[in-house]
XYZ file of C-alpha atoms in Angstrom:
647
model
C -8.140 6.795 33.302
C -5.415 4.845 35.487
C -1.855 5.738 34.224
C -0.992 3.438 30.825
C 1.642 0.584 31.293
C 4.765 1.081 29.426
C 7.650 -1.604 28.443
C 5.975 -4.808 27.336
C 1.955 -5.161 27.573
C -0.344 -6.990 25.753
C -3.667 -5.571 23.767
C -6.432 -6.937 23.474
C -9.300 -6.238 20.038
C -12.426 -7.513 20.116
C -15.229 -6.652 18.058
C -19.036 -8.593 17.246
C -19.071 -10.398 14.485
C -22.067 -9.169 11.809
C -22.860 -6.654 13.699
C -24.474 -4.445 10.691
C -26.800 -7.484 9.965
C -27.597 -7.566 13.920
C -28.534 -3.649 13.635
C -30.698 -4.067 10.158
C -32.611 -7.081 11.959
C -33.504 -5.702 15.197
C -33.611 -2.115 14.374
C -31.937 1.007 15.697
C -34.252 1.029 19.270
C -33.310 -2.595 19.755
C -29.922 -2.982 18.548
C -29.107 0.412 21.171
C -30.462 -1.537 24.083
C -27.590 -4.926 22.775
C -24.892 -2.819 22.572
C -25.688 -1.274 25.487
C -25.960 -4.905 27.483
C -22.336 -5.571 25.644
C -20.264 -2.729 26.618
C -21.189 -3.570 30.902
C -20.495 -6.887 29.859
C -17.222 -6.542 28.371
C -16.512 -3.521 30.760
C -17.415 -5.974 33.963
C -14.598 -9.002 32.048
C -12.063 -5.942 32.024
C -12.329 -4.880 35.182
C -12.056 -8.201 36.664
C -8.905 -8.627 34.805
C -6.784 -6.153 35.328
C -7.364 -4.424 31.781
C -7.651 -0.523 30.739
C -9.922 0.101 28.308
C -7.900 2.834 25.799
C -10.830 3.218 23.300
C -14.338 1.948 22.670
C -16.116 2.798 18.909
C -19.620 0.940 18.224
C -19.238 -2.363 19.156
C -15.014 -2.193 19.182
C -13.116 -2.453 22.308
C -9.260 -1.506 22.743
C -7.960 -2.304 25.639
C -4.117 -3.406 27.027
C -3.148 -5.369 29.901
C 0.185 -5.491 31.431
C 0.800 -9.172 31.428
C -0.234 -11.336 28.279
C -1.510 -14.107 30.770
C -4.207 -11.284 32.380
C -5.105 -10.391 28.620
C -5.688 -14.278 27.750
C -7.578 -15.064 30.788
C -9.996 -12.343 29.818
C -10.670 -13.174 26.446
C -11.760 -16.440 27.856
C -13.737 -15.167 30.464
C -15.483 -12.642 27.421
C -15.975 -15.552 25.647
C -18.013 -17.455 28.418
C -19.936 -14.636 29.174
C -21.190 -13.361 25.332
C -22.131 -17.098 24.770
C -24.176 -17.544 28.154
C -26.132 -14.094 28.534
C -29.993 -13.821 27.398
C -29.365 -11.400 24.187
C -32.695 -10.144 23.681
C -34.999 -11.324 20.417
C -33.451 -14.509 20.790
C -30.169 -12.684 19.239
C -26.894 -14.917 18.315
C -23.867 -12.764 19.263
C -20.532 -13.851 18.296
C -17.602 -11.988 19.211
C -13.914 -11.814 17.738
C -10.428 -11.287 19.540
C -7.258 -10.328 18.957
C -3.974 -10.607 21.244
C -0.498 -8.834 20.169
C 1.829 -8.421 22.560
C 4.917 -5.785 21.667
C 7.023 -3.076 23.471
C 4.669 -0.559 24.419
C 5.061 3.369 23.065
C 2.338 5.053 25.058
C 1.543 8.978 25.786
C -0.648 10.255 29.093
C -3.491 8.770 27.405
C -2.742 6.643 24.024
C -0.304 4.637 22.568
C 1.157 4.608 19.284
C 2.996 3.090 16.840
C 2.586 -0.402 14.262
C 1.542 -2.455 17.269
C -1.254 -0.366 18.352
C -3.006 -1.678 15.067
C -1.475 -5.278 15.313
C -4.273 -6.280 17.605
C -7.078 -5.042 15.143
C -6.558 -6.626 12.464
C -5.509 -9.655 14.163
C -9.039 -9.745 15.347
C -10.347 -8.616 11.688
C -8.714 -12.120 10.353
C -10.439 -14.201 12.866
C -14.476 -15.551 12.858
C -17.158 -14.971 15.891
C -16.540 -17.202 18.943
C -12.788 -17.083 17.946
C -9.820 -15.556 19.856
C -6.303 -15.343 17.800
C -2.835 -14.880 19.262
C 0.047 -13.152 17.574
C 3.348 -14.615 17.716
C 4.928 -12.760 20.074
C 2.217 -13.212 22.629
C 2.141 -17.265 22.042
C 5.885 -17.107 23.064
C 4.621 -15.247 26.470
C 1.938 -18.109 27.242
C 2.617 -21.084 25.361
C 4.083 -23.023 28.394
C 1.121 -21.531 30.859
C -1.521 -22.520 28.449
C -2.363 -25.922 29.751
C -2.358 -24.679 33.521
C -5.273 -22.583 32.118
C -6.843 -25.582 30.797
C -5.922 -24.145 26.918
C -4.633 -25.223 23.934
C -3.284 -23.637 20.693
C -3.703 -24.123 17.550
C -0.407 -22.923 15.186
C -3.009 -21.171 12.100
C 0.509 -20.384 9.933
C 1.528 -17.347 8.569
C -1.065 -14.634 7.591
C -1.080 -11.454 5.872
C -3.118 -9.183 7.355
C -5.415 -6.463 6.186
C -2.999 -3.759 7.327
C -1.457 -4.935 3.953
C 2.210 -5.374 6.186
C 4.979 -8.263 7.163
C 3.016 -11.343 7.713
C 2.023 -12.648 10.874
C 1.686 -16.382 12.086
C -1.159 -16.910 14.283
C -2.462 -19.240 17.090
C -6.321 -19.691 18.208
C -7.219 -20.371 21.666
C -8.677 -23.660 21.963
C -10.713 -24.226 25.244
C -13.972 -26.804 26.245
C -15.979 -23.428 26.673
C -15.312 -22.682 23.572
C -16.483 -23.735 19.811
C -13.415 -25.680 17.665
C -14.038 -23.186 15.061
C -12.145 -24.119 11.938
C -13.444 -21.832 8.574
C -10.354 -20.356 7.160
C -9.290 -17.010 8.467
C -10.184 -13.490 6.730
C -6.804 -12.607 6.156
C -4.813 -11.464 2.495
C -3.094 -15.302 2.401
C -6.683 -17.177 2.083
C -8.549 -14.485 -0.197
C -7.340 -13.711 -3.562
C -6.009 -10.698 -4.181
C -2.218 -9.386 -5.370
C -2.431 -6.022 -2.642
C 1.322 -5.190 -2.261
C 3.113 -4.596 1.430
C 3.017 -1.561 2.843
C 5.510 -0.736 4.908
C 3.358 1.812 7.519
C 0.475 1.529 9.120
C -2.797 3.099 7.553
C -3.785 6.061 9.920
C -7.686 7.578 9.742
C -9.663 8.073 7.051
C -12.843 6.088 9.049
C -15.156 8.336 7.617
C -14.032 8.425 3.998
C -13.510 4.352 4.489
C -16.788 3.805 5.016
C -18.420 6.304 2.329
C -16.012 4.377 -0.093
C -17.002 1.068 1.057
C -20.716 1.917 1.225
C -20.136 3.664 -2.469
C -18.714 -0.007 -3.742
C -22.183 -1.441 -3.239
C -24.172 0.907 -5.204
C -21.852 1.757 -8.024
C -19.780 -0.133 -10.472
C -17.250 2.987 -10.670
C -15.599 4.863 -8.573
C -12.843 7.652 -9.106
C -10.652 8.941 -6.220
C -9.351 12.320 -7.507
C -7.210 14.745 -6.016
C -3.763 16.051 -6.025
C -0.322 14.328 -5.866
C 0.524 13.693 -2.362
C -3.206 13.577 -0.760
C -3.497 9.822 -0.303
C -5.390 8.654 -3.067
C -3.371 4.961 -3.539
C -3.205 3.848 0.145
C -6.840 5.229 0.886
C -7.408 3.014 -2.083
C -5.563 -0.024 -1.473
C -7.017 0.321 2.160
C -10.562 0.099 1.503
C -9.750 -2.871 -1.396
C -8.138 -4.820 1.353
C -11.207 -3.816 4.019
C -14.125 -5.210 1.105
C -12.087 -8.514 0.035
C -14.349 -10.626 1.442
C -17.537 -9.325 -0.833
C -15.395 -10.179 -3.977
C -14.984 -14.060 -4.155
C -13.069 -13.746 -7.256
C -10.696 -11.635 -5.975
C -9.172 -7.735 -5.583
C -6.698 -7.194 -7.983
C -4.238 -3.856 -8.678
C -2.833 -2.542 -11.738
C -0.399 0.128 -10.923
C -0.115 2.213 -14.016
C 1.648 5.167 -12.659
C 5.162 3.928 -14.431
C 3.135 3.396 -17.951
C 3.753 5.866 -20.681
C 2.708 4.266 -23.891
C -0.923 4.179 -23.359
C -0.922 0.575 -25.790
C 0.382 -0.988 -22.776
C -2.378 -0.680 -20.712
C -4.815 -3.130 -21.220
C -1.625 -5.832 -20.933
C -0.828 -3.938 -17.542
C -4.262 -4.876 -16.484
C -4.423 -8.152 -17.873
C -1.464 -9.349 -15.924
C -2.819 -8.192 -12.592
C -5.402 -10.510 -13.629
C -3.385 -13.117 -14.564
C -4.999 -13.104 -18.463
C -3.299 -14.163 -21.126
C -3.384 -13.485 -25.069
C -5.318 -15.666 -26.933
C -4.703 -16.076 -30.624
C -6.534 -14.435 -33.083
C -8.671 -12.146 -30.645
C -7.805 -8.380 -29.344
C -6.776 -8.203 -25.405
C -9.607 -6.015 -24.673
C -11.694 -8.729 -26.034
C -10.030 -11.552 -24.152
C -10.336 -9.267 -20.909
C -13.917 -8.917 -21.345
C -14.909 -12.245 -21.583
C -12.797 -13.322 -19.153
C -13.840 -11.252 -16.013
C -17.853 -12.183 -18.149
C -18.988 -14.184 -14.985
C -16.698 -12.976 -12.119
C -17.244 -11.234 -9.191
C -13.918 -9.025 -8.603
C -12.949 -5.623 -7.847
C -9.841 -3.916 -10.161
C -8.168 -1.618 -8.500
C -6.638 0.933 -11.464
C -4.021 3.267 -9.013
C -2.497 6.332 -11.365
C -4.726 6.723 -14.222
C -4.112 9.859 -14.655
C -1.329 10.212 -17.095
C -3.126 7.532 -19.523
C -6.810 8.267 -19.660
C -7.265 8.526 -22.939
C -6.679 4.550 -23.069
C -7.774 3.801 -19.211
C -11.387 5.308 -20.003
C -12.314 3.268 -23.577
C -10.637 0.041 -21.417
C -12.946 0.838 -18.533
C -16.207 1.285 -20.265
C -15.685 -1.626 -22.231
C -14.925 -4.208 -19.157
C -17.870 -2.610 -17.574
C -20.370 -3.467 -20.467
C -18.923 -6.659 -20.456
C -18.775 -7.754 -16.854
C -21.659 -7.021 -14.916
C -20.528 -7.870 -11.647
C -17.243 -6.270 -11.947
C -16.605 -3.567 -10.079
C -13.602 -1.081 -10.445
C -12.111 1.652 -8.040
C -9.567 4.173 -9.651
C -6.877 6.299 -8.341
C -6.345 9.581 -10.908
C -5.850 13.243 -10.356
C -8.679 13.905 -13.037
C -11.699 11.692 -13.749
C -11.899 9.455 -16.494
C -14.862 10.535 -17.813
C -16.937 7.582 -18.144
C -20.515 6.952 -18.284
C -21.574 6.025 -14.854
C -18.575 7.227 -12.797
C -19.117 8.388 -9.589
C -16.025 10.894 -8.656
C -14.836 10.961 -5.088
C -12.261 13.798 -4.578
C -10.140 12.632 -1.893
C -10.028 15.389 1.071
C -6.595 16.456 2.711
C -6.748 14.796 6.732
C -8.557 16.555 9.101
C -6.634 19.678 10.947
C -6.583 19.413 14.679
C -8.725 21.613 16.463
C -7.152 24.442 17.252
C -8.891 24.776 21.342
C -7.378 21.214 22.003
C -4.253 21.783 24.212
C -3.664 18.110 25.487
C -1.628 15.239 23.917
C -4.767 12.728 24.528
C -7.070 15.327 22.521
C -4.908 15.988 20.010
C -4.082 12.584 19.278
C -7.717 12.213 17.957
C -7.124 14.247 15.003
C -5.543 11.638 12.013
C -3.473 14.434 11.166
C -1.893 14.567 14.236
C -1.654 10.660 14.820
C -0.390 10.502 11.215
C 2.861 12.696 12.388
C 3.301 10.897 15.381
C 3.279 7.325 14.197
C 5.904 8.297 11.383
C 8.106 10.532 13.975
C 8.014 7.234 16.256
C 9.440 5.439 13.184
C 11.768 6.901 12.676
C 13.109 8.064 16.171
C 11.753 5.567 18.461
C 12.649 8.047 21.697
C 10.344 10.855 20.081
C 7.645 11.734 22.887
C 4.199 12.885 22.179
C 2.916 14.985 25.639
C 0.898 18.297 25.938
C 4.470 20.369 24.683
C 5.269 18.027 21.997
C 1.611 17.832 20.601
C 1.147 21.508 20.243
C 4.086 21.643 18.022
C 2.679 18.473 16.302
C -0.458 20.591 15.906
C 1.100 23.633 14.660
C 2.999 21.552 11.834
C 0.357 19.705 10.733
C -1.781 23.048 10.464
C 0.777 24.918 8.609
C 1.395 21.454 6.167
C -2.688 21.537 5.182
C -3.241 18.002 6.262
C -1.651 16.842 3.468
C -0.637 13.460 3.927
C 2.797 13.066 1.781
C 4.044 16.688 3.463
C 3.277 15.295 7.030
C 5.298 12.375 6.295
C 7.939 13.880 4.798
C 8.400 16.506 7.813
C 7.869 13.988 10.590
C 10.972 11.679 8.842
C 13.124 15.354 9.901
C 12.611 14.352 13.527
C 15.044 11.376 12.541
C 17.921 14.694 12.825
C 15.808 16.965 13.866
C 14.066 18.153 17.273
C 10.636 19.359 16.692
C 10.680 22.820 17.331
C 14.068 23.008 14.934
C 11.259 21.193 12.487
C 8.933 23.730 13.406
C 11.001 26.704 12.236
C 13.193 25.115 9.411
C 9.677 24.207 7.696
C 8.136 27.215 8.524
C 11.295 29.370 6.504
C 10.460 26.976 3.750
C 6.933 27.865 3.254
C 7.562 31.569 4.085
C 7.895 32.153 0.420
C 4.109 31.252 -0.082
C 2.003 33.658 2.463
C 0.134 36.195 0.133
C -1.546 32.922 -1.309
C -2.232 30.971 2.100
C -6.188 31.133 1.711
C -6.848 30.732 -2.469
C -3.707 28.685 -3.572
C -3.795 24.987 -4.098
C -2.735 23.083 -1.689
C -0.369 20.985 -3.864
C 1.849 24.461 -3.972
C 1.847 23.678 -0.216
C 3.132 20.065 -1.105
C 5.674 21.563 -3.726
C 7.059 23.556 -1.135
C 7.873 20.721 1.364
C 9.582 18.796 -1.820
C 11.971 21.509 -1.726
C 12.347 22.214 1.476
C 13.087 18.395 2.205
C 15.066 18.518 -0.581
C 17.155 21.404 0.880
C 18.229 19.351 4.207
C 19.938 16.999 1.640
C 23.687 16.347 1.375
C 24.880 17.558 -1.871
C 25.524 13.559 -2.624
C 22.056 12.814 -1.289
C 20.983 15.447 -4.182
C 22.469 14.087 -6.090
C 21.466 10.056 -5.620
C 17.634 11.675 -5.227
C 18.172 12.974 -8.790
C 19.813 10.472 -10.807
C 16.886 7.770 -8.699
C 14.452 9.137 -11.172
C 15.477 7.726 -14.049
C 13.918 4.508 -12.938
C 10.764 3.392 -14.153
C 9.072 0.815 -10.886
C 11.651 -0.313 -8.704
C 15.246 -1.147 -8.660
C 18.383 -3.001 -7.495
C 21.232 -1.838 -5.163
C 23.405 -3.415 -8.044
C 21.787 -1.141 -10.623
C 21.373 2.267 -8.792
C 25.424 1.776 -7.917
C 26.118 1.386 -11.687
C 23.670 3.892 -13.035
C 23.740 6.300 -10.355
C 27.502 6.624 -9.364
C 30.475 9.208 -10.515
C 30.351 13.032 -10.561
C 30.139 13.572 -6.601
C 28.767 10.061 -5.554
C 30.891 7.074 -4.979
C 29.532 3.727 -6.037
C 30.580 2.456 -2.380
C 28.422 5.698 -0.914
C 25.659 4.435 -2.725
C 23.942 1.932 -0.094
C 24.711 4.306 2.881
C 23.529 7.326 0.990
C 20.100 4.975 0.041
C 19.391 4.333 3.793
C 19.153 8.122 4.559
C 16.624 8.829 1.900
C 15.137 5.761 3.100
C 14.876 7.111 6.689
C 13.834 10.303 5.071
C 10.306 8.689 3.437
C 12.249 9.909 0.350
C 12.722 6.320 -1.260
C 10.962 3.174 -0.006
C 12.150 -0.459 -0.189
C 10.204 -3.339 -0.398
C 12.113 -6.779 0.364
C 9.188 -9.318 0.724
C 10.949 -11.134 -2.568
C 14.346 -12.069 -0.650
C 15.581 -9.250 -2.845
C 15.662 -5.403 -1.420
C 13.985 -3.404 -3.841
C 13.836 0.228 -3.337
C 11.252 2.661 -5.488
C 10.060 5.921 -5.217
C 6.851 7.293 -4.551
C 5.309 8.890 -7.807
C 5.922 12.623 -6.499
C 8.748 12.322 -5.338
C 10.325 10.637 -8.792
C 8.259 13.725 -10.715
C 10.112 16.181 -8.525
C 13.187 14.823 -8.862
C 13.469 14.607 -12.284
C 12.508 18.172 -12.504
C 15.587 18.467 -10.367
C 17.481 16.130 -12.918
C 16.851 18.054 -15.825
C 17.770 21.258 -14.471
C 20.886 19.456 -13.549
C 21.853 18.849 -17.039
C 22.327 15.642 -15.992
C 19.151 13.868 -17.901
C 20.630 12.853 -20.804
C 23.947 10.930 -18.965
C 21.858 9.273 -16.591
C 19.335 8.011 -18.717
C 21.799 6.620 -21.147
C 23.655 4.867 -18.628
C 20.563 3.722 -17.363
C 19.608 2.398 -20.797
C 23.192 0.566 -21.243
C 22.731 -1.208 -17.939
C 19.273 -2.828 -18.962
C 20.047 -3.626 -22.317
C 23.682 -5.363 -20.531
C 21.085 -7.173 -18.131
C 18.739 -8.462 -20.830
C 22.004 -9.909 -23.196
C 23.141 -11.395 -19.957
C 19.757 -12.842 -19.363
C 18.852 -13.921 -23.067
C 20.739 -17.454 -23.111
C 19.791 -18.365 -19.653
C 15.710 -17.312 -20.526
C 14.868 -20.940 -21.652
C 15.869 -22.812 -18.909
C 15.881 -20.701 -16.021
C 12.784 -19.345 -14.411
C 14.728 -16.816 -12.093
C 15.960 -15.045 -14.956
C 12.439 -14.707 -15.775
C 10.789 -13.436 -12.847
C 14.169 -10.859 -12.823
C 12.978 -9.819 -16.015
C 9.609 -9.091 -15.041
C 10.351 -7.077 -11.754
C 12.103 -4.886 -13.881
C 9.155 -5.068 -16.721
C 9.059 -1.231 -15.989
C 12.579 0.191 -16.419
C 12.951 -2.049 -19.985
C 9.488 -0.151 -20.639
C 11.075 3.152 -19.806
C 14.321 1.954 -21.525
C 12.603 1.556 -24.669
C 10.493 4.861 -24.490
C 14.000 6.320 -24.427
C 15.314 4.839 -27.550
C 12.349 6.385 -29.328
C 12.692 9.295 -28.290
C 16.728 9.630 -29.416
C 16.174 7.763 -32.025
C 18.071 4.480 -30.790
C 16.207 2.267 -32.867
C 19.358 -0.102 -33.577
C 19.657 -0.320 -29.631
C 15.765 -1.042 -29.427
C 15.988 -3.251 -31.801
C 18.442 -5.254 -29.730
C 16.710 -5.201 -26.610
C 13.430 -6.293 -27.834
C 14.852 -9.097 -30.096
C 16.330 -10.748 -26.654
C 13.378 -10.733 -24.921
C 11.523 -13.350 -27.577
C 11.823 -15.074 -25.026
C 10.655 -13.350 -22.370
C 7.491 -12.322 -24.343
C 6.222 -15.897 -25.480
C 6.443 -17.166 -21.976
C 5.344 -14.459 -20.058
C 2.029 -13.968 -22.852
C 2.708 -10.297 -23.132
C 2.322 -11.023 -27.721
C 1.211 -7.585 -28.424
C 3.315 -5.467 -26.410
C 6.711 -7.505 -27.588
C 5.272 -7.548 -31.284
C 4.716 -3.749 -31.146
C 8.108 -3.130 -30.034
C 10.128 -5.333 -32.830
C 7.852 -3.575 -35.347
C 8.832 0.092 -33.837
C 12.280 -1.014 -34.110
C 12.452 -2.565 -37.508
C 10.965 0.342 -38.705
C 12.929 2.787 -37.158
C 16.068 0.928 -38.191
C 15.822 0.159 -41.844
C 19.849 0.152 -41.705
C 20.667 -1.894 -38.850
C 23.462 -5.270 -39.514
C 21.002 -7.572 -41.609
C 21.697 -10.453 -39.226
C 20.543 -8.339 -36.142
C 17.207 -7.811 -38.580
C 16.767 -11.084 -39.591
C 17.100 -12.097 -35.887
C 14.188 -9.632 -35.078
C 12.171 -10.547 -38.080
C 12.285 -13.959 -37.051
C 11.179 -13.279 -33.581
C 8.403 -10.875 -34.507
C 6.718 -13.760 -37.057
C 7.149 -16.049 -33.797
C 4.811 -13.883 -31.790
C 2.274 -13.306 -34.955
C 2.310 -17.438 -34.930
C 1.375 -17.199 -31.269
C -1.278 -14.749 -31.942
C -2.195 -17.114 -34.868
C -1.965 -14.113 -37.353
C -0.464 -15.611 -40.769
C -1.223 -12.158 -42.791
C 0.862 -9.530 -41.438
């Protein structure tokens, strides 16, 4: 292979369009002997153009060009030639592109990094015969287009199936070429409520495809395995890769911050966008509803509340026969007709491969490499830097979260000082290297990350765990301040857990919102309550919601951004009330749930809202009558929605 351009290039995706229908209808001898005729082709339009092809799989093509005019030219030209040559049998092939142009991070033999996978799924939104342009490469050719006889076509913005930042997209437009005009296969046409992801998805083919062939056969399916081992994004993944066999939709109901398993079927129903109806149970309403449609649910940390996920389950299955549901949990549910899927750790790199192009095969090793080039966009991968890699991925078990976490060190770090400092942190564990589980292995990269904290960044880690979903800037400086952190310290000390894959933050809204990933908010509020700290935090984090609900109760009728506040922080009041249970702050809960009438008529959420004034007014038989008469009032407004007049 020539030596890989670096600075700006362009890559190029292209793929056949139905290509497992092409296999199933001319059969394995046949369909050898097309693909075959396909790769010269596309290897001959290459050539010609100046490309290097980085890697071929089935019918894929990767392949960069140093100028995004060469790269257009030749999807053109690939164009031309799949829709002129004699395919055998009389055989309609149809072939997809993708352009992205971007600031090239490249080893001897690879590149790496977000825009590597730009380009495929670019050319996974578009339609056979079609080639689609990212932004960045439009701005390279726009104003050569029409010397090339071209036009293009502005498609708007796009969310991909890499489930990251939207992309707005151009298709070529050329007399060679068919006007095609179906809507695109991307996350903005199909209906779905995936959430952003703020890295790239790395490996996992194999398990992608068992998962996605599973989803045909049977209606459920059960990813199990520890904390840490990828279970939500290789979920989320292969929802977003089977959209387009689910016309009514793929639809996620995050239930790792649910404790009171009663909430759960209304944590479902919104996902699906189901209301209450009077008179009738949720469960009831959610079965009828979902009677006639073809959807997959996507149920991500079951775990915690099986004992109401698995009833939920069984009854949405008997009562939707085209529904189809894939679940996240670390045990199964234990359903009739569950298939369970344990989720492996990734694959360890071989342990003969020496090079930086072999080694970047392994997912493992690609999976430390794209987060190191994150995170310290000068970090190298060559045959030095890759054993290392190798070594650390080894030692970590291929366990996803660990990788990440020890790749975010390089950030501070250099690798071999990575290298040693983990390898002192797992030192405590070697008389149980070959029997132990591996989430020990995980446990022991929690602390050791946690041990190249500040004491403040301790600290802030700690106290984060009180929140239930995600959270404000404004709220961790109020709730999260004093006793060693400053609330001005707060943002700066948030941005180097961020850069430490400690806390992520999501700001697709308008609104940064930062959360933490399920094990890491477990761990830390181990931390928390060996602190001593539990109790303060959780209080003040209490007082600040039940502030922000008073502020937000006279402004609830008239002003749907109070609303939507409200619900974005659905979680913490959840966790908020949990709390007053459990000390007993029924006067306090009784407060809290009274001001959110509002909030529960409009948003449909009867039950859940009833349940809590009830809790409430019975836990606080002495509370100021008129606070009680406010909350009696509210809770016969809900049992008028729900059109019960007997209770």
């Amino acid at each position: 292979m020539p030596a890989l351009p670096s600075g700006t290039v362009t890559f190029l995706f292209s793929d056949i369009e139905g290509s497992p229908a092409i296999l199933r209808r001319l059969g394995d001898l046949s369909y050898t002997r097309l693909l075959s005729a396909y790769r010269r082709l596309v290897r001959t339009v290459i050539s010609e153009g100046s490309g290097i092809e980085i890697d071929t799989r089935g019918d894929a093509f990767f392949v960069v060009f140093e100028r995004a005019r060469q790269a257009l030219a030749s999807a053109v030209a690939l164009q031309r030639a799949v829709s002129t040559f004699p395919w055998p049998g009389e055989t309609s092939v149809r072939v997809r592109v993708g352009l992205h142009t971007a600031e090239a991070i490249a080893t001897e033999t690879a590149y790496v990094g977000l825009d590597v996978h730009r380009a495929a799924r670019i050319c996974a939104a578009g339609h056979g015969a079609q080639i689609l342009l990212s932004q960045t490469t439009y701005n390279l050719i726009n104003t050569a287009a029409p010397a090339l006889g071209l036009d293009l076509r502005n498609l708007g913005e796009h969310r991909l199936k890499d489930l990251q930042r939207p992309e707005r997209l151009y298709q070529v437009l050329h007399t060679d070429l068919p006007d095609v005009r179906t809507p695109l296969r991307s996350l903005s046409v199909l209906p779905n409520n995936l959430p952003l992801q703020m890295t790239p998805f790395i490996g996992r083919e194999r398990e992608t495809a068992d998962l996605k062939q599973l989803l045909t056969t049977r209606r459920l399916v059960t990813l199990t395995g520890f904390g840490g081992c990828g279970k939500t994004r290789l979920a989320l993944h292969v929802a977003a890769d089977v959209m387009e066999e689910y016309p009514d939709g793929v639809w996620l109901a995050d239930l790792a911050e649910v404790s009171d398993p009663a909430v759960v079927p209304q944590v479902v129903a919104s996902a699906l966008s189901v209301r209450e109806e009077p008179g009738r149970l949720l469960t009831a309403t959610l079965a009828d509803q979902l009677q006639e449609k073809r959807l997959l649910l996507v149920l991500d940390n079951c775990e915690h509340v099986i004992a109401a996920c698995a009833p939920l389950v069984q009854s949405l299955l008997a009562g939707a026969p085209h529904l189809r549901i894939l679940a996240t949990s670390r045990e199964s549910l234990d359903v009739p007709g569950e298939t369970i899927w344990r989720v492996p750790t990734l694959t360890l790199p071989d342990l003969q491969a020496r090079s930086a192009s072999d080694l970047l095969q392994n997912e493992a090793v690609r999976l430390f490499a794209e987060r190191a080039v994150a995170v310290q966009p000068a970090f190298a991968m060559n045959d030095r830097t890759a054993a290392v890699v190798s070594q650390i991925c080894r030692r970590l078990e291929g366990i996803p979260l660990a990788i990440e976490l020890a790749a975010a060190q390089v950030r501070v770090l250099t690798l071999t000082e990575v290298a040693a400092r983990l390898e002192d942190g797992l030192r405590m564990l070697p008389a149980r290297r070959r029997t132990a589980p591996r989430h020990q292995t995980l446990q022991a990269v929690m602390e050791w990350s946690y041990a190249q904290l500040t004491e403040a960044e301790r600290t802030l880690l700690r106290r984060l765990s009180v929140f239930t979903g995600s959270f404000t800037l404004q709220a961790a400086e109020v709730i999260c301040a004093g006793d060693g952190v400053a609330p001005a310290a707060v943002l700066e000390l948030l941005g180097r857990l961020v850069d430490k894959s400690l806390v992520l933050v999501d700001q697709q809204t308008g609104e940064s919102r930062f959360h933490l990933l399920e094990t890491v908010r477990r761990y830390s509020g181990e931390k928390l309550r060996e602190n001593g700290e539990a109790h303060a935090v959780r209080r003040r984090h209490a007082d600040w919601y039940l502030a922000l609900v008073r502020q937000a109760e006279p402004m609830l009728q008239v002003s749907q951004e109070w609303l939507d506040r409200l619900e974005a922080d659905h979680p913490n009041l959840r966790g908020v009330m949990d709390w007053y249970r459990q000390t007993e702050g029924y006067e306090q809960a009784l407060t809290l749930s009274t001001a959110l009438l509002r909030f529960w008529l409009v948003r449909g959420l009867w039950a859940e809202g009833r349940r809590w004034l009830e809790d409430a007014l019975r836990g606080a038989p002495d509370a100021p009558p008129a606070l009680r008469a406010k909350a009696l009032r509210a809770a016969a407004a809900i049992a008028q929605y729900q059109a019960d007049y007997d209770h």
